[in-house]
JSON list of C-alpha atoms in Angstrom, two decimals:
[
{"chain": "M", "resi": 1, "resn": "MET", "atom": "CA", "xyz": [33.66, 94.36, -110.39]},
{"chain": "M", "resi": 2, "resn": "ASP", "atom": "CA", "xyz": [34.19, 92.03, -107.46]},
{"chain": "M", "resi": 3, "resn": "ALA", "atom": "CA", "xyz": [37.69, 91.76, -106.03]},
{"chain": "M", "resi": 4, "resn": "PRO", "atom": "CA", "xyz": [39.45, 88.53, -107.02]},
{"chain": "M", "resi": 5, "resn": "PRO", "atom": "CA", "xyz": [39.15, 85.82, -104.39]},
{"chain": "M", "resi": 6, "resn": "LEU", "atom": "CA", "xyz": [42.19, 85.29, -102.22]},
{"chain": "M", "resi": 7, "resn": "SER", "atom": "CA", "xyz": [44.05, 82.19, -103.23]},
{"chain": "M", "resi": 8, "resn": "PRO", "atom": "CA", "xyz": [43.70, 79.08, -101.07]},
{"chain": "M", "resi": 9, "resn": "PRO", "atom": "CA", "xyz": [44.94, 77.65, -98.84]},
{"chain": "M", "resi": 10, "resn": "ASP", "atom": "CA", "xyz": [46.13, 80.73, -97.01]},
{"chain": "M", "resi": 11, "resn": "GLY", "atom": "CA", "xyz": [44.27, 83.54, -98.73]},
{"chain": "M", "resi": 12, "resn": "LEU", "atom": "CA", "xyz": [47.36, 85.22, -100.18]},
{"chain": "M", "resi": 13, "resn": "SER", "atom": "CA", "xyz": [47.88, 85.82, -103.88]},
{"chain": "M", "resi": 14, "resn": "ALA", "atom": "CA", "xyz": [51.03, 87.96, -103.68]},
{"chain": "M", "resi": 15, "resn": "PRO", "atom": "CA", "xyz": [54.55, 86.67, -103.06]},
{"chain": "M", "resi": 16, "resn": "ARG", "atom": "CA", "xyz": [55.27, 87.09, -99.37]},
{"chain": "M", "resi": 17, "resn": "PRO", "atom": "CA", "xyz": [58.49, 88.62, -98.14]},
{"chain": "M", "resi": 18, "resn": "GLY", "atom": "CA", "xyz": [60.77, 86.01, -96.63]},
{"chain": "M", "resi": 19, "resn": "ALA", "atom": "CA", "xyz": [60.14, 85.31, -92.96]},
{"chain": "M", "resi": 20, "resn": "ARG", "atom": "CA", "xyz": [63.79, 85.96, -92.19]},
{"chain": "M", "resi": 21, "resn": "CYS", "atom": "CA", "xyz": [63.64, 89.40, -93.83]},
{"chain": "M", "resi": 22, "resn": "LEU", "atom": "CA", "xyz": [60.48, 90.25, -91.92]},
{"chain": "M", "resi": 23, "resn": "LEU", "atom": "CA", "xyz": [61.93, 89.09, -88.62]},
{"chain": "M", "resi": 24, "resn": "TRP", "atom": "CA", "xyz": [65.12, 91.07, -89.19]},
{"chain": "M", "resi": 25, "resn": "THR", "atom": "CA", "xyz": [63.04, 94.14, -89.98]},
{"chain": "M", "resi": 26, "resn": "ALA", "atom": "CA", "xyz": [61.00, 93.66, -86.83]},
{"chain": "M", "resi": 27, "resn": "ALA", "atom": "CA", "xyz": [64.12, 93.10, -84.74]},
{"chain": "M", "resi": 28, "resn": "LEU", "atom": "CA", "xyz": [65.97, 96.12, -86.14]},
{"chain": "M", "resi": 29, "resn": "CYS", "atom": "CA", "xyz": [63.02, 98.48, -85.74]},
{"chain": "M", "resi": 30, "resn": "GLY", "atom": "CA", "xyz": [62.29, 97.11, -82.29]},
{"chain": "M", "resi": 31, "resn": "LEU", "atom": "CA", "xyz": [65.92, 97.54, -81.26]},
{"chain": "M", "resi": 32, "resn": "LEU", "atom": "CA", "xyz": [66.07, 101.13, -82.51]},
{"chain": "M", "resi": 33, "resn": "SER", "atom": "CA", "xyz": [62.83, 101.99, -80.72]},
{"chain": "M", "resi": 34, "resn": "GLY", "atom": "CA", "xyz": [64.25, 100.39, -77.59]},
{"chain": "M", "resi": 35, "resn": "VAL", "atom": "CA", "xyz": [67.39, 102.50, -77.86]},
{"chain": "M", "resi": 36, "resn": "LEU", "atom": "CA", "xyz": [65.24, 105.62, -78.15]},
{"chain": "M", "resi": 37, "resn": "LEU", "atom": "CA", "xyz": [63.23, 104.54, -75.12]},
{"chain": "M", "resi": 38, "resn": "VAL", "atom": "CA", "xyz": [66.39, 104.09, -73.03]},
{"chain": "M", "resi": 39, "resn": "LEU", "atom": "CA", "xyz": [67.76, 107.47, -74.13]},
{"chain": "M", "resi": 40, "resn": "VAL", "atom": "CA", "xyz": [64.46, 109.17, -73.32]},
{"chain": "M", "resi": 41, "resn": "VAL", "atom": "CA", "xyz": [64.24, 107.56, -69.89]},
{"chain": "M", "resi": 42, "resn": "ALA", "atom": "CA", "xyz": [67.89, 108.45, -69.23]},
{"chain": "M", "resi": 43, "resn": "ASP", "atom": "CA", "xyz": [67.19, 112.03, -70.32]},
{"chain": "M", "resi": 44, "resn": "TRP", "atom": "CA", "xyz": [70.21, 111.92, -72.65]},
{"chain": "M", "resi": 45, "resn": "ALA", "atom": "CA", "xyz": [71.24, 115.52, -73.22]},
{"chain": "M", "resi": 46, "resn": "PRO", "atom": "CA", "xyz": [71.94, 115.42, -77.01]},
{"chain": "M", "resi": 47, "resn": "LEU", "atom": "CA", "xyz": [68.56, 113.81, -77.69]},
{"chain": "M", "resi": 48, "resn": "THR", "atom": "CA", "xyz": [66.76, 116.18, -75.37]},
{"chain": "M", "resi": 49, "resn": "ALA", "atom": "CA", "xyz": [68.44, 119.17, -77.01]},
{"chain": "M", "resi": 50, "resn": "THR", "atom": "CA", "xyz": [67.53, 117.96, -80.51]},
{"chain": "M", "resi": 51, "resn": "ASP", "atom": "CA", "xyz": [63.94, 117.37, -79.46]},
{"chain": "M", "resi": 52, "resn": "ARG", "atom": "CA", "xyz": [63.73, 120.83, -77.96]},
{"chain": "M", "resi": 53, "resn": "ASP", "atom": "CA", "xyz": [65.31, 122.57, -80.97]},
{"chain": "M", "resi": 54, "resn": "VAL", "atom": "CA", "xyz": [62.93, 120.89, -83.43]},
{"chain": "M", "resi": 55, "resn": "ALA", "atom": "CA", "xyz": [59.94, 121.58, -81.20]},
{"chain": "M", "resi": 56, "resn": "ASP", "atom": "CA", "xyz": [60.85, 125.26, -80.74]},
{"chain": "M", "resi": 57, "resn": "ASP", "atom": "CA", "xyz": [61.36, 125.86, -84.47]},
{"chain": "M", "resi": 58, "resn": "LEU", "atom": "CA", "xyz": [58.13, 124.17, -85.55]},
{"chain": "M", "resi": 59, "resn": "HIS", "atom": "CA", "xyz": [56.02, 125.67, -82.79]},
{"chain": "M", "resi": 60, "resn": "GLY", "atom": "CA", "xyz": [57.26, 129.13, -83.69]},
{"chain": "M", "resi": 61, "resn": "SER", "atom": "CA", "xyz": [56.21, 128.52, -87.29]},
{"chain": "M", "resi": 62, "resn": "ALA", "atom": "CA", "xyz": [52.79, 127.22, -86.16]},
{"chain": "M", "resi": 63, "resn": "VAL", "atom": "CA", "xyz": [52.17, 130.33, -84.09]},
{"chain": "M", "resi": 64, "resn": "ARG", "atom": "CA", "xyz": [53.09, 132.59, -87.00]},
{"chain": "M", "resi": 65, "resn": "SER", "atom": "CA", "xyz": [51.07, 130.63, -89.60]},
{"chain": "M", "resi": 66, "resn": "PRO", "atom": "CA", "xyz": [47.51, 130.08, -88.37]},
{"chain": "M", "resi": 67, "resn": "GLY", "atom": "CA", "xyz": [46.39, 128.86, -91.79]},
{"chain": "M", "resi": 68, "resn": "TRP", "atom": "CA", "xyz": [48.89, 126.00, -91.85]},
{"chain": "M", "resi": 69, "resn": "THR", "atom": "CA", "xyz": [48.13, 125.30, -88.21]},
{"chain": "M", "resi": 70, "resn": "GLY", "atom": "CA", "xyz": [44.40, 124.98, -88.91]},
{"chain": "M", "resi": 71, "resn": "THR", "atom": "CA", "xyz": [45.08, 122.64, -91.82]},
{"chain": "M", "resi": 72, "resn": "SER", "atom": "CA", "xyz": [47.35, 120.52, -89.66]},
{"chain": "M", "resi": 73, "resn": "ARG", "atom": "CA", "xyz": [44.69, 120.25, -87.00]},
{"chain": "M", "resi": 74, "resn": "ILE", "atom": "CA", "xyz": [42.09, 119.09, -89.51]},
{"chain": "M", "resi": 75, "resn": "LEU", "atom": "CA", "xyz": [44.47, 116.51, -90.95]},
{"chain": "M", "resi": 76, "resn": "THR", "atom": "CA", "xyz": [45.61, 115.12, -87.60]},
{"chain": "M", "resi": 77, "resn": "ASP", "atom": "CA", "xyz": [42.16, 115.16, -85.98]},
{"chain": "M", "resi": 78, "resn": "TRP", "atom": "CA", "xyz": [40.19, 113.65, -88.86]},
{"chain": "M", "resi": 79, "resn": "PHE", "atom": "CA", "xyz": [42.09, 112.16, -91.79]},
{"chain": "M", "resi": 80, "resn": "TRP", "atom": "CA", "xyz": [45.16, 110.93, -89.86]},
{"chain": "M", "resi": 81, "resn": "ASP", "atom": "CA", "xyz": [43.61, 110.26, -86.48]},
{"chain": "M", "resi": 82, "resn": "PRO", "atom": "CA", "xyz": [44.47, 106.81, -85.04]},
{"chain": "M", "resi": 83, "resn": "TRP", "atom": "CA", "xyz": [40.79, 105.88, -85.07]},
{"chain": "M", "resi": 84, "resn": "THR", "atom": "CA", "xyz": [40.70, 106.51, -88.81]},
{"chain": "M", "resi": 85, "resn": "PHE", "atom": "CA", "xyz": [43.42, 103.92, -89.39]},
{"chain": "M", "resi": 86, "resn": "ARG", "atom": "CA", "xyz": [41.81, 101.52, -86.93]},
{"chain": "M", "resi": 87, "resn": "ALA", "atom": "CA", "xyz": [38.48, 101.92, -88.74]},
{"chain": "M", "resi": 88, "resn": "LEU", "atom": "CA", "xyz": [40.18, 101.11, -92.05]},
{"chain": "M", "resi": 89, "resn": "LEU", "atom": "CA", "xyz": [41.74, 97.99, -90.55]},
{"chain": "M", "resi": 90, "resn": "VAL", "atom": "CA", "xyz": [38.41, 96.90, -89.07]},
{"chain": "M", "resi": 91, "resn": "ALA", "atom": "CA", "xyz": [36.73, 97.50, -92.43]},
{"chain": "M", "resi": 92, "resn": "ALA", "atom": "CA", "xyz": [39.40, 95.38, -94.14]},
{"chain": "M", "resi": 93, "resn": "GLY", "atom": "CA", "xyz": [38.85, 92.68, -91.55]},
{"chain": "M", "resi": 94, "resn": "ALA", "atom": "CA", "xyz": [35.10, 92.78, -92.11]},
{"chain": "M", "resi": 95, "resn": "LEU", "atom": "CA", "xyz": [35.63, 92.40, -95.86]},
{"chain": "M", "resi": 96, "resn": "LEU", "atom": "CA", "xyz": [37.93, 89.42, -95.28]},
{"chain": "M", "resi": 97, "resn": "LEU", "atom": "CA", "xyz": [35.38, 87.87, -92.94]},
{"chain": "M", "resi": 98, "resn": "TRP", "atom": "CA", "xyz": [32.60, 88.43, -95.47]},
{"chain": "M", "resi": 99, "resn": "ARG", "atom": "CA", "xyz": [34.70, 86.69, -98.14]},
{"chain": "M", "resi": 100, "resn": "GLY", "atom": "CA", "xyz": [35.20, 83.78, -95.78]},
{"chain": "M", "resi": 101, "resn": "PHE", "atom": "CA", "xyz": [38.81, 84.34, -94.70]},
{"chain": "M", "resi": 102, "resn": "ARG", "atom": "CA", "xyz": [38.19, 84.04, -91.00]},
{"chain": "M", "resi": 103, "resn": "VAL", "atom": "CA", "xyz": [41.75, 83.42, -89.87]},
{"chain": "M", "resi": 104, "resn": "VAL", "atom": "CA", "xyz": [43.16, 86.41, -91.73]},
{"chain": "M", "resi": 105, "resn": "ALA", "atom": "CA", "xyz": [40.33, 88.60, -90.44]},
{"chain": "M", "resi": 106, "resn": "LEU", "atom": "CA", "xyz": [40.93, 87.47, -86.85]},
{"chain": "M", "resi": 107, "resn": "TRP", "atom": "CA", "xyz": [44.68, 87.98, -87.30]},
{"chain": "M", "resi": 108, "resn": "LEU", "atom": "CA", "xyz": [44.09, 91.54, -88.50]},
{"chain": "M", "resi": 109, "resn": "LEU", "atom": "CA", "xyz": [41.83, 92.32, -85.55]},
{"chain": "M", "resi": 110, "resn": "LEU", "atom": "CA", "xyz": [44.31, 90.91, -83.05]},
{"chain": "M", "resi": 111, "resn": "VAL", "atom": "CA", "xyz": [47.21, 92.86, -84.56]},
{"chain": "M", "resi": 112, "resn": "THR", "atom": "CA", "xyz": [45.16, 96.06, -84.40]},
{"chain": "M", "resi": 113, "resn": "LEU", "atom": "CA", "xyz": [44.36, 95.44, -80.74]},
{"chain": "M", "resi": 114, "resn": "ALA", "atom": "CA", "xyz": [47.98, 94.53, -80.01]},
{"chain": "M", "resi": 115, "resn": "GLY", "atom": "CA", "xyz": [49.12, 97.81, -81.53]},
{"chain": "M", "resi": 116, "resn": "SER", "atom": "CA", "xyz": [46.80, 99.81, -79.29]},
{"chain": "M", "resi": 117, "resn": "ALA", "atom": "CA", "xyz": [47.84, 97.82, -76.21]},
{"chain": "M", "resi": 118, "resn": "LEU", "atom": "CA", "xyz": [51.55, 98.17, -76.96]},
{"chain": "M", "resi": 119, "resn": "GLN", "atom": "CA", "xyz": [51.23, 101.90, -77.56]},
{"chain": "M", "resi": 120, "resn": "GLN", "atom": "CA", "xyz": [49.35, 102.54, -74.32]},
{"chain": "M", "resi": 121, "resn": "GLY", "atom": "CA", "xyz": [51.58, 100.21, -72.34]},
{"chain": "M", "resi": 122, "resn": "VAL", "atom": "CA", "xyz": [54.76, 101.97, -73.39]},
{"chain": "M", "resi": 123, "resn": "LYS", "atom": "CA", "xyz": [53.19, 105.38, -72.80]},
{"chain": "M", "resi": 124, "resn": "PHE", "atom": "CA", "xyz": [52.24, 104.36, -69.27]},
{"chain": "M", "resi": 125, "resn": "ALA", "atom": "CA", "xyz": [55.65, 102.81, -68.53]},
{"chain": "M", "resi": 126, "resn": "VAL", "atom": "CA", "xyz": [57.68, 105.79, -69.78]},
{"chain": "M", "resi": 127, "resn": "GLY", "atom": "CA", "xyz": [55.36, 108.57, -68.60]},
{"chain": "M", "resi": 128, "resn": "ARG", "atom": "CA", "xyz": [57.05, 111.28, -70.66]},
{"chain": "M", "resi": 129, "resn": "GLU", "atom": "CA", "xyz": [55.51, 114.72, -70.54]},
{"chain": "M", "resi": 130, "resn": "ARG", "atom": "CA", "xyz": [54.46, 116.43, -73.74]},
{"chain": "M", "resi": 131, "resn": "PRO", "atom": "CA", "xyz": [55.96, 119.77, -74.81]},
{"chain": "M", "resi": 132, "resn": "GLN", "atom": "CA", "xyz": [54.59, 122.65, -72.77]},
{"chain": "M", "resi": 133, "resn": "TRP", "atom": "CA", "xyz": [53.95, 126.05, -74.37]},
{"chain": "M", "resi": 134, "resn": "PRO", "atom": "CA", "xyz": [52.77, 129.43, -73.06]},
{"chain": "M", "resi": 135, "resn": "ASP", "atom": "CA", "xyz": [50.83, 129.84, -76.33]},
{"chain": "M", "resi": 136, "resn": "PRO", "atom": "CA", "xyz": [49.76, 126.33, -77.41]},
{"chain": "M", "resi": 137, "resn": "VAL", "atom": "CA", "xyz": [48.13, 125.89, -80.81]},
{"chain": "M", "resi": 138, "resn": "ALA", "atom": "CA", "xyz": [46.75, 122.41, -79.99]},
{"chain": "M", "resi": 139, "resn": "THR", "atom": "CA", "xyz": [46.29, 120.07, -77.05]},
{"chain": "M", "resi": 140, "resn": "ALA", "atom": "CA", "xyz": [46.64, 116.32, -76.62]},
{"chain": "M", "resi": 141, "resn": "HIS", "atom": "CA", "xyz": [45.88, 113.83, -73.87]},
{"chain": "M", "resi": 142, "resn": "TYR", "atom": "CA", "xyz": [47.93, 111.18, -72.10]},
{"chain": "M", "resi": 143, "resn": "THR", "atom": "CA", "xyz": [51.71, 110.95, -72.09]},
{"chain": "M", "resi": 144, "resn": "SER", "atom": "CA", "xyz": [54.00, 111.57, -75.01]},
{"chain": "M", "resi": 145, "resn": "PHE", "atom": "CA", "xyz": [56.27, 108.59, -75.81]},
{"chain": "M", "resi": 146, "resn": "PRO", "atom": "CA", "xyz": [55.70, 107.04, -78.30]},
{"chain": "M", "resi": 147, "resn": "SER", "atom": "CA", "xyz": [53.41, 108.99, -80.61]},
{"chain": "M", "resi": 148, "resn": "GLY", "atom": "CA", "xyz": [50.21, 106.98, -80.92]},
{"chain": "M", "resi": 149, "resn": "HIS", "atom": "CA", "xyz": [49.33, 108.80, -84.13]},
{"chain": "M", "resi": 150, "resn": "ALA", "atom": "CA", "xyz": [52.67, 107.91, -85.72]},
{"chain": "M", "resi": 151, "resn": "MET", "atom": "CA", "xyz": [52.63, 104.30, -84.54]},
{"chain": "M", "resi": 152, "resn": "THR", "atom": "CA", "xyz": [49.06, 103.62, -85.65]},
{"chain": "M", "resi": 153, "resn": "ALA", "atom": "CA", "xyz": [49.67, 105.24, -89.04]},
{"chain": "M", "resi": 154, "resn": "ALA", "atom": "CA", "xyz": [52.79, 103.16, -89.67]},
{"chain": "M", "resi": 155, "resn": "LEU", "atom": "CA", "xyz": [51.16, 99.93, -88.51]},
{"chain": "M", "resi": 156, "resn": "GLY", "atom": "CA", "xyz": [47.92, 100.57, -90.39]},
{"chain": "M", "resi": 157, "resn": "CYS", "atom": "CA", "xyz": [49.54, 101.62, -93.66]},
{"chain": "M", "resi": 158, "resn": "CYS", "atom": "CA", "xyz": [51.97, 98.69, -93.66]},
{"chain": "M", "resi": 159, "resn": "LEU", "atom": "CA", "xyz": [49.20, 96.17, -93.06]},
{"chain": "M", "resi": 160, "resn": "LEU", "atom": "CA", "xyz": [46.80, 97.72, -95.56]},
{"chain": "M", "resi": 161, "resn": "LEU", "atom": "CA", "xyz": [49.47, 97.87, -98.27]},
{"chain": "M", "resi": 162, "resn": "TRP", "atom": "CA", "xyz": [50.38, 94.25, -97.63]},
{"chain": "M", "resi": 163, "resn": "LEU", "atom": "CA", "xyz": [46.72, 93.24, -97.83]},
{"chain": "M", "resi": 164, "resn": "LEU", "atom": "CA", "xyz": [46.29, 95.09, -101.13]},
{"chain": "M", "resi": 165, "resn": "ALA", "atom": "CA", "xyz": [49.30, 93.29, -102.57]},
{"chain": "M", "resi": 166, "resn": "ALA", "atom": "CA", "xyz": [48.03, 89.98, -101.20]},
{"chain": "M", "resi": 167, "resn": "TRP", "atom": "CA", "xyz": [44.65, 90.63, -102.80]},
{"chain": "M", "resi": 168, "resn": "GLY", "atom": "CA", "xyz": [46.37, 90.96, -106.15]},
{"chain": "M", "resi": 169, "resn": "VAL", "atom": "CA", "xyz": [46.53, 94.74, -106.60]},
{"chain": "M", "resi": 170, "resn": "ARG", "atom": "CA", "xyz": [49.44, 95.56, -108.90]},
{"chain": "M", "resi": 171, "resn": "GLY", "atom": "CA", "xyz": [50.99, 98.27, -111.02]},
{"chain": "M", "resi": 172, "resn": "ARG", "atom": "CA", "xyz": [49.93, 101.87, -110.78]},
{"chain": "M", "resi": 173, "resn": "TRP", "atom": "CA", "xyz": [47.13, 101.16, -108.29]},
{"chain": "M", "resi": 174, "resn": "LEU", "atom": "CA", "xyz": [49.54, 99.65, -105.79]},
{"chain": "M", "resi": 175, "resn": "ARG", "atom": "CA", "xyz": [52.05, 102.45, -106.42]},
{"chain": "M", "resi": 176, "resn": "ALA", "atom": "CA", "xyz": [49.31, 105.02, -105.86]},
{"chain": "M", "resi": 177, "resn": "ALA", "atom": "CA", "xyz": [48.30, 103.32, -102.61]},
{"chain": "M", "resi": 178, "resn": "ALA", "atom": "CA", "xyz": [51.94, 103.23, -101.52]},
{"chain": "M", "resi": 179, "resn": "ALA", "atom": "CA", "xyz": [52.29, 106.94, -102.27]},
{"chain": "M", "resi": 180, "resn": "VAL", "atom": "CA", "xyz": [49.20, 107.73, -100.19]},
{"chain": "M", "resi": 181, "resn": "ALA", "atom": "CA", "xyz": [50.57, 105.58, -97.37]},
{"chain": "M", "resi": 182, "resn": "VAL", "atom": "CA", "xyz": [53.98, 107.27, -97.38]},
{"chain": "M", "resi": 183, "resn": "VAL", "atom": "CA", "xyz": [52.44, 110.74, -97.44]},
{"chain": "M", "resi": 184, "resn": "SER", "atom": "CA", "xyz": [50.08, 109.77, -94.62]},
{"chain": "M", "resi": 185, "resn": "VAL", "atom": "CA", "xyz": [52.78, 108.29, -92.38]},
{"chain": "M", "resi": 186, "resn": "LEU", "atom": "CA", "xyz": [55.16, 111.22, -92.90]},
{"chain": "M", "resi": 187, "resn": "GLY", "atom": "CA", "xyz": [52.31, 113.71, -92.68]},
{"chain": "M", "resi": 188, "resn": "VAL", "atom": "CA", "xyz": [51.11, 112.30, -89.37]},
{"chain": "M", "resi": 189, "resn": "GLY", "atom": "CA", "xyz": [54.55, 112.74, -87.86]},
{"chain": "M", "resi": 190, "resn": "PHE", "atom": "CA", "xyz": [54.97, 116.25, -89.19]},
{"chain": "M", "resi": 191, "resn": "THR", "atom": "CA", "xyz": [51.57, 117.48, -88.00]},
{"chain": "M", "resi": 192, "resn": "ARG", "atom": "CA", "xyz": [52.16, 116.12, -84.49]},
{"chain": "M", "resi": 193, "resn": "LEU", "atom": "CA", "xyz": [55.46, 117.99, -84.34]},
{"chain": "M", "resi": 194, "resn": "TYR", "atom": "CA", "xyz": [54.11, 121.11, -86.02]},
{"chain": "M", "resi": 195, "resn": "LEU", "atom": "CA", "xyz": [51.24, 121.36, -83.55]},
{"chain": "M", "resi": 196, "resn": "GLY", "atom": "CA", "xyz": [53.67, 121.05, -80.66]},
{"chain": "M", "resi": 197, "resn": "VAL", "atom": "CA", "xyz": [52.13, 117.99, -79.03]},
{"chain": "M", "resi": 198, "resn": "HIS", "atom": "CA", "xyz": [55.06, 115.59, -79.50]},
{"chain": "M", "resi": 199, "resn": "TRP", "atom": "CA", "xyz": [58.83, 115.48, -79.47]},
{"chain": "M", "resi": 200, "resn": "LEU", "atom": "CA", "xyz": [60.76, 114.27, -82.52]},
{"chain": "M", "resi": 201, "resn": "SER", "atom": "CA", "xyz": [61.89, 111.13, -80.68]},
{"chain": "M", "resi": 202, "resn": "ASP", "atom": "CA", "xyz": [58.22, 110.32, -79.88]},
{"chain": "M", "resi": 203, "resn": "VAL", "atom": "CA", "xyz": [57.38, 110.29, -83.57]},
{"chain": "M", "resi": 204, "resn": "LEU", "atom": "CA", "xyz": [60.47, 108.28, -84.57]},
{"chain": "M", "resi": 205, "resn": "ALA", "atom": "CA", "xyz": [59.71, 105.68, -81.90]},
{"chain": "M", "resi": 206, "resn": "GLY", "atom": "CA", "xyz": [56.09, 105.48, -83.04]},
{"chain": "M", "resi": 207, "resn": "TRP", "atom": "CA", "xyz": [57.10, 104.84, -86.64]},
{"chain": "M", "resi": 208, "resn": "LEU", "atom": "CA", "xyz": [59.64, 102.19, -85.61]},
{"chain": "M", "resi": 209, "resn": "LEU", "atom": "CA", "xyz": [57.23, 100.36, -83.34]},
{"chain": "M", "resi": 210, "resn": "GLY", "atom": "CA", "xyz": [54.50, 100.40, -85.97]},
{"chain": "M", "resi": 211, "resn": "VAL", "atom": "CA", "xyz": [56.78, 98.92, -88.64]},
{"chain": "M", "resi": 212, "resn": "ALA", "atom": "CA", "xyz": [58.20, 96.38, -86.18]},
{"chain": "M", "resi": 213, "resn": "LEU", "atom": "CA", "xyz": [54.76, 95.12, -85.18]},
{"chain": "M", "resi": 214, "resn": "ALA", "atom": "CA", "xyz": [53.55, 94.99, -88.79]},
{"chain": "M", "resi": 215, "resn": "ALA", "atom": "CA", "xyz": [56.60, 92.99, -89.92]},
{"chain": "M", "resi": 216, "resn": "LEU", "atom": "CA", "xyz": [56.30, 90.60, -86.97]},
{"chain": "M", "resi": 217, "resn": "ALA", "atom": "CA", "xyz": [52.59, 90.11, -87.62]},
{"chain": "M", "resi": 218, "resn": "VAL", "atom": "CA", "xyz": [53.05, 89.34, -91.32]},
{"chain": "M", "resi": 219, "resn": "ALA", "atom": "CA", "xyz": [55.85, 86.91, -90.48]},
{"chain": "M", "resi": 220, "resn": "ALA", "atom": "CA", "xyz": [53.59, 85.15, -87.97]},
{"chain": "M", "resi": 221, "resn": "LEU", "atom": "CA", "xyz": [50.56, 84.85, -90.25]},
{"chain": "M", "resi": 222, "resn": "PRO", "atom": "CA", "xyz": [51.63, 81.67, -92.09]},
{"chain": "M", "resi": 223, "resn": "ARG", "atom": "CA", "xyz": [52.11, 79.93, -88.74]},
{"chain": "M", "resi": 224, "resn": "CYS", "atom": "CA", "xyz": [48.64, 81.04, -87.65]},
{"chain": "M", "resi": 225, "resn": "GLN", "atom": "CA", "xyz": [47.19, 79.72, -90.88]},
{"chain": "M", "resi": 226, "resn": "ALA", "atom": "CA", "xyz": [49.03, 76.41, -90.52]},
{"chain": "M", "resi": 227, "resn": "VAL", "atom": "CA", "xyz": [47.59, 75.97, -87.03]},
{"chain": "M", "resi": 228, "resn": "ALA", "atom": "CA", "xyz": [44.13, 76.83, -88.35]},
{"chain": "M", "resi": 229, "resn": "ASN", "atom": "CA", "xyz": [44.49, 74.30, -91.16]},
{"chain": "M", "resi": 230, "resn": "ARG", "atom": "CA", "xyz": [45.43, 71.56, -88.72]},
{"chain": "M", "resi": 231, "resn": "ARG", "atom": "CA", "xyz": [42.34, 72.41, -86.71]},
{"chain": "M", "resi": 232, "resn": "LYS", "atom": "CA", "xyz": [40.25, 72.52, -89.88]},
{"chain": "M", "resi": 233, "resn": "VAL", "atom": "CA", "xyz": [39.27, 76.18, -89.54]},
{"chain": "M", "resi": 234, "resn": "PRO", "atom": "CA", "xyz": [37.90, 77.27, -92.94]},
{"chain": "M", "resi": 235, "resn": "LEU", "atom": "CA", "xyz": [39.90, 80.03, -94.65]},
{"chain": "M", "resi": 236, "resn": "SER", "atom": "CA", "xyz": [37.64, 80.49, -97.64]},
{"chain": "M", "resi": 237, "resn": "GLY", "atom": "CA", "xyz": [33.98, 80.27, -98.41]},
{"chain": "M", "resi": 238, "resn": "GLY", "atom": "CA", "xyz": [32.28, 77.00, -97.55]},
{"chain": "M", "resi": 239, "resn": "GLU", "atom": "CA", "xyz": [32.97, 74.42, -94.89]}
]
């Protein structure tokens, strides 16, 4: 059965969270991630000690449990890889474009690109080294803060859940999707820590930045659609 068409004029059939609530969420998550960034750059001893304690405990478990370590590598490299979430977002954008919702599709693409740019920009600016081990169970490239896996998972899951609700998915299907999203976001963070390629503060910052960007993007969408309407950009099938 075909999915129900998104309701004109803006392509959203679900009640949207209030813009003020979304902006407060974005501001709070952005502020908390900024605090973490400052503490990381300042090499704040309590945070550094907590990061090290968590990393030591989980790495020791990973070394002793090769079965769990192998499973974690499969999950983080395939199912929860950032490119998996980006592919899902691109697929959702392609579906929106096919149904004629060009503005929403373009918005989704731009948010996905913005997430990647923000992640890489912060990584470059902070330049934090990843945990180093004499007996590593996994390797990762680039710098450590924030976790790109965690940020992309949080951003992708928030946007995909919002799109499902906007498309009219309700009840147990939406709850099931939310459960998968929560497990995925938490699972991404845990596997990155368990494999010893990130610090706890990297993962927390990634989650916070992903949620902040998603909330800001959803809050900005109505303005984008209003601008498109004034310029007579079609949002649904037909001219």
